[in-house]
């Protein structure tokens, strides 16, 4: 335990880590503040902004909360859909911008799915209901969209902390010429390496947990937790009648959070493995950063990851992106297995490689 506390101290009390934690928290809070203060909603001719707009959207949705019916949809269309047509070409640019910007939650929902006045059975809502054999639930779900956007940003910033913090675990000892003096404690060589690895994973998991908890607290306080009974397609993209868009949010949220956890853990393992191969923290950080960013670059160049490259979606940088679940739904079960196997193998390789350096 003494060695474990020492390793934790070495990671967490470095200037970059402390400063990075403060900056990361500040960026997340600012991003969340910027997101919810930009919310706008017009109800009964009155335009609300920021927190008031969110609360007003929550309030007007309560009346129609639950199973969607033809009657509810018609009431929403009559009561909340703005009179100005979305397709009125006579509007000037300023008026169009004001119209889009001030639209409330129910206006947006009706325009997305019923803007032409069709009945529910003639829209994608009816197709989804027929396909699933289940009723469609409506709740105020905007908070979960903000949750995932904030989560992605937090995990990306946290990944940077892990890249730099974990890269120094083994490489830093070689750079400071401490290799000949290490592992002379009564605990032995293996114990010291295990403690280093345990400390690195503890920090990584701690960062992941802190981001998730902070995100939940912020979104729950401002937006509430309604929307878990809605489909993920309705909340995050559009309710297409496709399997990847028909995952209830009470499944999708834990799934996406679990994927982010596996992404953070595998990143830590890969970084430790790279660190064990270098005696310079600079080289370890650079190589780890390149490995982390390559799948994102490949996805940008190839417009996605087709063919054999699709397994790169199991890379740490891709696992923290909730859209990965949409893009890989047909082989989704493979990604956690790849991530777990890579994490275990990289940890074992890091252990063996660094232990081998000490007996030279």
Coordinates of C-alpha atoms in Angstrom, one line a residue:
X1 CA 0.0 0.0 0.0
X2 CA 2.9 2.4 0.8
X3 CA 4.4 1.9 -2.7
X4 CA 0.9 2.3 -4.3
X5 CA 0.4 5.6 -2.5
X6 CA 3.8 6.7 -3.6
X7 CA 3.1 5.9 -7.3
X8 CA -0.2 7.7 -7.1
X9 CA 1.5 10.7 -5.6
X10 CA 4.1 10.7 -8.4
X11 CA 1.4 10.7 -11.1
X12 CA -1.1 13.1 -9.5
X13 CA 1.3 15.7 -8.1
X14 CA 3.1 16.5 -11.3
X15 CA 2.6 20.1 -12.5
X16 CA 1.1 19.1 -15.8
X17 CA -1.4 16.7 -14.2
X18 CA -2.6 19.2 -11.6
X19 CA -2.8 22.1 -14.2
X20 CA -4.4 19.8 -16.7
X21 CA -7.1 18.6 -14.3
X22 CA -8.0 22.2 -13.5
X23 CA -8.0 23.3 -17.1
X24 CA -10.1 20.2 -18.1
X25 CA -12.7 20.9 -15.4
X26 CA -12.8 24.5 -16.5
X27 CA -13.3 23.6 -20.1
X28 CA -16.1 21.2 -19.3
X29 CA -17.9 23.6 -17.1
X30 CA -17.6 26.4 -19.7
X31 CA -18.8 24.1 -22.5
X32 CA -21.8 23.0 -20.5
X33 CA -22.6 26.6 -19.6
X34 CA -22.3 27.7 -23.2
X35 CA -24.6 24.9 -24.3
X36 CA -27.4 25.5 -22.0
X37 CA -27.2 29.3 -22.1
X38 CA -27.7 29.1 -25.9
X39 CA -31.0 27.3 -25.5
X40 CA -34.1 29.3 -26.6
X41 CA -37.8 28.5 -26.7
X42 CA -40.9 30.5 -27.7
X43 CA -44.1 29.6 -25.9
X44 CA -47.3 31.7 -26.2
X45 CA -45.4 34.5 -27.9
X46 CA -42.8 34.8 -25.2
X47 CA -39.2 33.8 -25.9
X48 CA -37.2 32.2 -23.1
X49 CA -33.5 31.7 -23.0
X50 CA -30.9 29.6 -21.2
X51 CA -32.1 27.8 -18.1
X52 CA -35.6 29.3 -18.3
X53 CA -36.0 27.9 -21.9
X54 CA -35.0 24.4 -20.7
X55 CA -37.5 24.5 -17.8
X56 CA -40.2 25.8 -20.1
X57 CA -39.6 23.0 -22.6
X58 CA -39.8 20.5 -19.8
X59 CA -43.0 22.1 -18.6
X60 CA -44.8 22.0 -21.9
X61 CA -43.7 18.4 -22.6
X62 CA -45.2 17.2 -19.3
X63 CA -48.7 17.6 -20.9
X64 CA -47.9 15.1 -23.7
X65 CA -45.5 12.9 -21.8
X66 CA -45.9 9.2 -22.3
X67 CA -47.3 7.0 -25.1
X68 CA -47.7 9.0 -28.4
X69 CA -51.2 8.9 -29.8
X70 CA -52.8 10.5 -32.8
X71 CA -54.8 12.7 -30.4
X72 CA -51.7 14.0 -28.6
X73 CA -49.8 14.6 -31.9
X74 CA -52.8 16.6 -33.3
X75 CA -52.9 18.7 -30.1
X76 CA -49.2 19.4 -30.3
X77 CA -49.5 20.4 -33.9
X78 CA -52.4 22.8 -33.2
X79 CA -51.0 24.2 -30.0
X80 CA -47.3 24.6 -30.6
X81 CA -46.3 24.4 -34.2
X82 CA -45.6 28.0 -35.3
X83 CA -47.9 29.4 -37.9
X84 CA -45.0 30.5 -40.1
X85 CA -44.3 27.7 -42.5
X86 CA -40.8 26.2 -42.6
X87 CA -41.0 26.2 -46.3
X88 CA -42.3 29.7 -46.9
X89 CA -39.8 31.1 -49.4
X90 CA -41.0 34.7 -48.8
X91 CA -39.2 34.8 -45.4
X92 CA -36.0 36.8 -45.4
X93 CA -32.9 35.4 -43.8
X94 CA -33.2 37.2 -40.5
X95 CA -36.7 36.0 -40.0
X96 CA -35.7 32.4 -40.9
X97 CA -32.8 32.5 -38.4
X98 CA -35.1 33.9 -35.6
X99 CA -37.7 31.2 -36.4
X100 CA -35.2 28.4 -36.2
X101 CA -33.5 29.8 -33.1
X102 CA -36.6 30.4 -31.1
X103 CA -38.4 27.1 -31.8
X104 CA -39.4 25.2 -28.7
X105 CA -39.0 21.4 -28.1
X106 CA -42.5 20.4 -29.2
X107 CA -42.3 22.7 -32.3
X108 CA -39.2 20.9 -33.3
X109 CA -40.6 17.4 -32.7
X110 CA -43.7 18.1 -34.8
X111 CA -41.7 19.6 -37.6
X112 CA -39.3 16.7 -37.7
X113 CA -42.0 14.0 -37.9
X114 CA -45.4 15.6 -38.8
X115 CA -44.7 18.9 -40.5
X116 CA -46.8 18.0 -43.6
X117 CA -49.9 17.2 -41.6
X118 CA -49.8 13.5 -42.1
X119 CA -51.2 11.1 -39.6
X120 CA -48.8 9.2 -37.4
X121 CA -49.3 6.0 -39.4
X122 CA -48.1 7.8 -42.6
X123 CA -44.8 8.9 -41.0
X124 CA -41.6 7.3 -39.7
X125 CA -43.2 7.2 -36.3
X126 CA -45.8 4.8 -37.6
X127 CA -43.2 2.7 -39.4
X128 CA -41.2 2.4 -36.2
X129 CA -44.3 1.4 -34.2
X130 CA -45.2 -1.2 -36.7
X131 CA -41.7 -2.5 -36.9
X132 CA -41.1 -2.9 -33.2
X133 CA -44.7 -3.7 -32.2
X134 CA -44.3 -1.2 -29.3
X135 CA -45.7 2.2 -28.6
X136 CA -43.4 5.2 -29.0
X137 CA -42.7 7.2 -25.8
X138 CA -42.3 10.9 -25.7
X139 CA -40.3 12.6 -22.9
X140 CA -38.2 15.8 -22.8
X141 CA -34.9 14.3 -23.9
X142 CA -32.6 17.2 -24.8
X143 CA -30.5 16.7 -21.7
X144 CA -29.1 13.4 -22.9
X145 CA -27.8 15.0 -26.1
X146 CA -25.9 17.6 -24.0
X147 CA -24.8 14.7 -21.7
X148 CA -23.1 12.8 -24.6
X149 CA -21.6 15.9 -26.1
X150 CA -20.1 16.8 -22.8
X151 CA -19.0 13.2 -22.2
X152 CA -17.1 13.1 -25.4
X153 CA -15.3 16.3 -24.7
X154 CA -14.5 15.2 -21.2
X155 CA -13.2 11.8 -22.3
X156 CA -11.1 13.4 -25.0
X157 CA -9.5 15.9 -22.5
X158 CA -9.1 13.0 -20.0
X159 CA -7.4 11.0 -22.6
X160 CA -4.7 13.7 -23.0
X161 CA -4.1 13.6 -19.2
X162 CA -3.8 9.8 -19.4
X163 CA -1.5 9.9 -22.4
X164 CA 1.0 12.2 -20.7
X165 CA 0.6 10.7 -17.2
X166 CA 0.9 7.1 -18.1
X167 CA 3.7 7.6 -20.6
X168 CA 6.0 8.6 -17.8
X169 CA 5.3 5.5 -15.6
X170 CA 8.1 3.4 -17.1
X171 CA 9.8 5.8 -19.6
X172 CA 10.4 8.3 -16.9
X173 CA 12.5 5.9 -14.8
X174 CA 14.8 5.3 -17.7
X175 CA 15.1 9.0 -18.5
X176 CA 16.1 9.8 -14.9
X177 CA 18.7 7.0 -14.9
X178 CA 17.0 5.4 -12.0
X179 CA 16.9 1.9 -13.5
X180 CA 19.9 0.5 -11.7
X181 CA 18.6 1.7 -8.3
X182 CA 15.0 0.5 -8.7
X183 CA 13.4 -2.6 -7.2
X184 CA 15.8 -2.9 -4.3
X185 CA 13.0 -2.7 -1.8
X186 CA 11.9 -5.7 0.2
X187 CA 8.7 -5.9 -1.8
X188 CA 10.7 -7.0 -4.9
X189 CA 10.7 -6.3 -8.6
X190 CA 7.4 -7.8 -9.6
X191 CA 5.5 -6.0 -6.8
X192 CA 6.9 -2.6 -7.8
X193 CA 5.9 -3.1 -11.4
X194 CA 2.4 -4.3 -10.4
X195 CA 2.1 -1.2 -8.2
X196 CA 3.0 1.1 -11.1
X197 CA 0.5 -0.5 -13.3
X198 CA -2.2 -0.5 -10.6
X199 CA -1.6 3.2 -10.0
X200 CA -1.8 4.1 -13.7
X201 CA -5.2 2.3 -14.0
X202 CA -6.5 3.8 -10.8
X203 CA -5.8 7.3 -12.1
X204 CA -7.3 6.5 -15.5
X205 CA -10.5 5.0 -14.0
X206 CA -10.6 7.9 -11.6
X207 CA -10.6 10.4 -14.5
X208 CA -13.3 8.5 -16.3
X209 CA -15.5 8.3 -13.1
X210 CA -15.0 12.0 -12.4
X211 CA -16.1 13.0 -15.9
X212 CA -19.2 10.7 -15.8
X213 CA -20.3 11.9 -12.4
X214 CA -19.7 15.6 -13.1
X215 CA -21.6 15.2 -16.4
X216 CA -24.5 13.5 -14.8
X217 CA -24.7 16.1 -12.0
X218 CA -24.7 19.0 -14.4
X219 CA -27.2 17.6 -16.9
X220 CA -29.5 16.1 -14.2
X221 CA -29.6 19.4 -12.3
X222 CA -30.4 21.6 -15.4
X223 CA -32.2 19.2 -17.8
X224 CA -33.4 16.4 -15.6
X225 CA -33.2 12.7 -16.4
X226 CA -36.3 12.4 -18.5
X227 CA -35.9 10.8 -21.9
X228 CA -34.6 7.3 -20.9
X229 CA -37.8 5.7 -22.3
X230 CA -37.2 7.3 -25.7
X231 CA -35.4 5.6 -28.6
X232 CA -31.8 6.7 -29.1
X233 CA -32.5 7.7 -32.7
X234 CA -35.2 10.1 -31.6
X235 CA -32.8 11.7 -29.0
X236 CA -29.5 11.9 -30.8
X237 CA -30.2 11.8 -34.6
X238 CA -33.6 11.0 -36.1
X239 CA -36.0 8.1 -35.5
X240 CA -35.2 6.1 -38.7
X241 CA -36.8 2.7 -38.8
X242 CA -33.4 1.0 -38.5
X243 CA -32.1 -1.2 -35.7
X244 CA -29.3 1.1 -34.6
X245 CA -31.8 3.9 -34.0
X246 CA -34.3 1.8 -32.0
X247 CA -32.3 1.3 -28.8
X248 CA -34.1 2.6 -25.7
X249 CA -32.1 5.2 -23.9
X250 CA -32.1 3.2 -20.7
X251 CA -29.9 0.7 -22.6
X252 CA -28.0 3.1 -24.8
X253 CA -26.8 5.3 -22.0
X254 CA -25.1 2.5 -20.0
X255 CA -23.8 1.0 -23.3
X256 CA -22.1 4.3 -24.3
X257 CA -20.7 4.9 -20.8
X258 CA -19.3 1.3 -20.8
X259 CA -17.7 1.9 -24.2
X260 CA -16.1 5.1 -22.9
X261 CA -14.8 3.1 -19.9
X262 CA -13.3 0.5 -22.1
X263 CA -11.8 3.2 -24.3
X264 CA -10.1 4.9 -21.3
X265 CA -8.8 1.6 -19.8
X266 CA -7.4 0.3 -23.2
X267 CA -5.8 3.7 -23.7
X268 CA -4.0 3.4 -20.4
X269 CA -2.9 -0.2 -21.2
X270 CA -1.6 0.8 -24.6
X271 CA 0.2 3.8 -23.2
X272 CA 1.8 1.7 -20.5
X273 CA 3.0 -0.8 -23.1
X274 CA 4.6 2.0 -25.2
X275 CA 6.1 3.6 -22.1
X276 CA 7.9 0.3 -21.3
X277 CA 9.6 0.4 -24.7
X278 CA 11.1 3.8 -24.3
X279 CA 13.6 5.5 -21.9
X280 CA 12.5 9.0 -22.9
X281 CA 9.1 10.4 -21.8
X282 CA 9.0 12.7 -24.9
X283 CA 9.3 9.7 -27.3
X284 CA 6.8 7.7 -25.3
X285 CA 4.2 10.6 -25.3
X286 CA 4.7 11.3 -29.0
X287 CA 4.3 7.6 -30.0
X288 CA 1.3 7.1 -27.7
X289 CA -0.4 10.3 -29.1
X290 CA 0.2 9.1 -32.7
X291 CA -1.4 5.7 -31.9
X292 CA -4.3 7.4 -30.2
X293 CA -5.0 9.8 -33.1
X294 CA -4.4 7.5 -36.0
X295 CA -7.9 5.9 -36.1
X296 CA -9.5 9.3 -36.1
X297 CA -7.3 10.5 -38.9
X298 CA -8.0 7.3 -40.9
X299 CA -11.7 7.7 -40.4
X300 CA -11.5 11.3 -41.7
X301 CA -9.5 10.3 -44.8
X302 CA -11.5 7.2 -45.6
X303 CA -14.9 8.9 -44.8
X304 CA -15.5 6.3 -42.1
X305 CA -13.7 3.0 -41.5
X306 CA -14.8 0.5 -44.2
X307 CA -13.9 -3.1 -44.6
X308 CA -11.1 -4.5 -42.4
X309 CA -10.5 -1.0 -41.1
X310 CA -13.9 -1.1 -39.2
X311 CA -12.2 -2.9 -36.4
X312 CA -10.4 0.3 -35.6
X313 CA -13.6 1.4 -34.1
X314 CA -12.4 -0.6 -31.0
X315 CA -9.5 1.9 -30.7
X316 CA -9.6 4.1 -27.5
X317 CA -10.3 7.3 -29.4
X318 CA -13.3 5.8 -31.2
X319 CA -14.8 4.0 -28.2
X320 CA -15.4 7.3 -26.4
X321 CA -17.6 8.6 -29.3
X322 CA -21.2 7.6 -28.9
X323 CA -21.7 7.6 -32.7
X324 CA -19.5 4.5 -32.8
X325 CA -22.5 2.5 -31.6
X326 CA -24.6 3.7 -34.6
X327 CA -21.9 3.0 -37.1
X328 CA -21.0 -0.5 -35.8
X329 CA -24.3 -1.8 -34.7
X330 CA -24.0 -4.9 -37.0
X331 CA -20.8 -6.1 -35.2
X332 CA -21.2 -4.1 -32.0
X333 CA -20.6 -7.1 -29.8
X334 CA -17.1 -7.5 -31.2
X335 CA -15.7 -4.2 -30.0
X336 CA -15.8 -4.7 -26.2
X337 CA -14.0 -8.1 -26.8
X338 CA -11.3 -6.5 -28.9
X339 CA -10.8 -3.7 -26.4
X340 CA -10.6 -6.1 -23.4
X341 CA -8.1 -8.4 -25.2
X342 CA -5.9 -5.5 -26.3
X343 CA -5.9 -4.1 -22.7
X344 CA -4.9 -7.4 -21.2
X345 CA -2.2 -8.1 -23.8
X346 CA -0.7 -4.6 -23.6
X347 CA -0.6 -4.8 -19.8
X348 CA 1.2 -8.2 -19.9
X349 CA 3.6 -7.0 -22.5
X350 CA 4.3 -3.8 -20.5
X351 CA 5.0 -5.9 -17.4
X352 CA 7.3 -8.3 -19.1
X353 CA 9.2 -5.7 -21.1
X354 CA 9.9 -3.4 -18.2
X355 CA 10.8 -6.4 -15.9
X356 CA 13.3 -7.5 -18.6
X357 CA 15.0 -4.1 -18.6
X358 CA 15.8 -4.4 -15.0
X359 CA 17.8 -7.6 -15.2
X360 CA 20.1 -6.4 -18.0

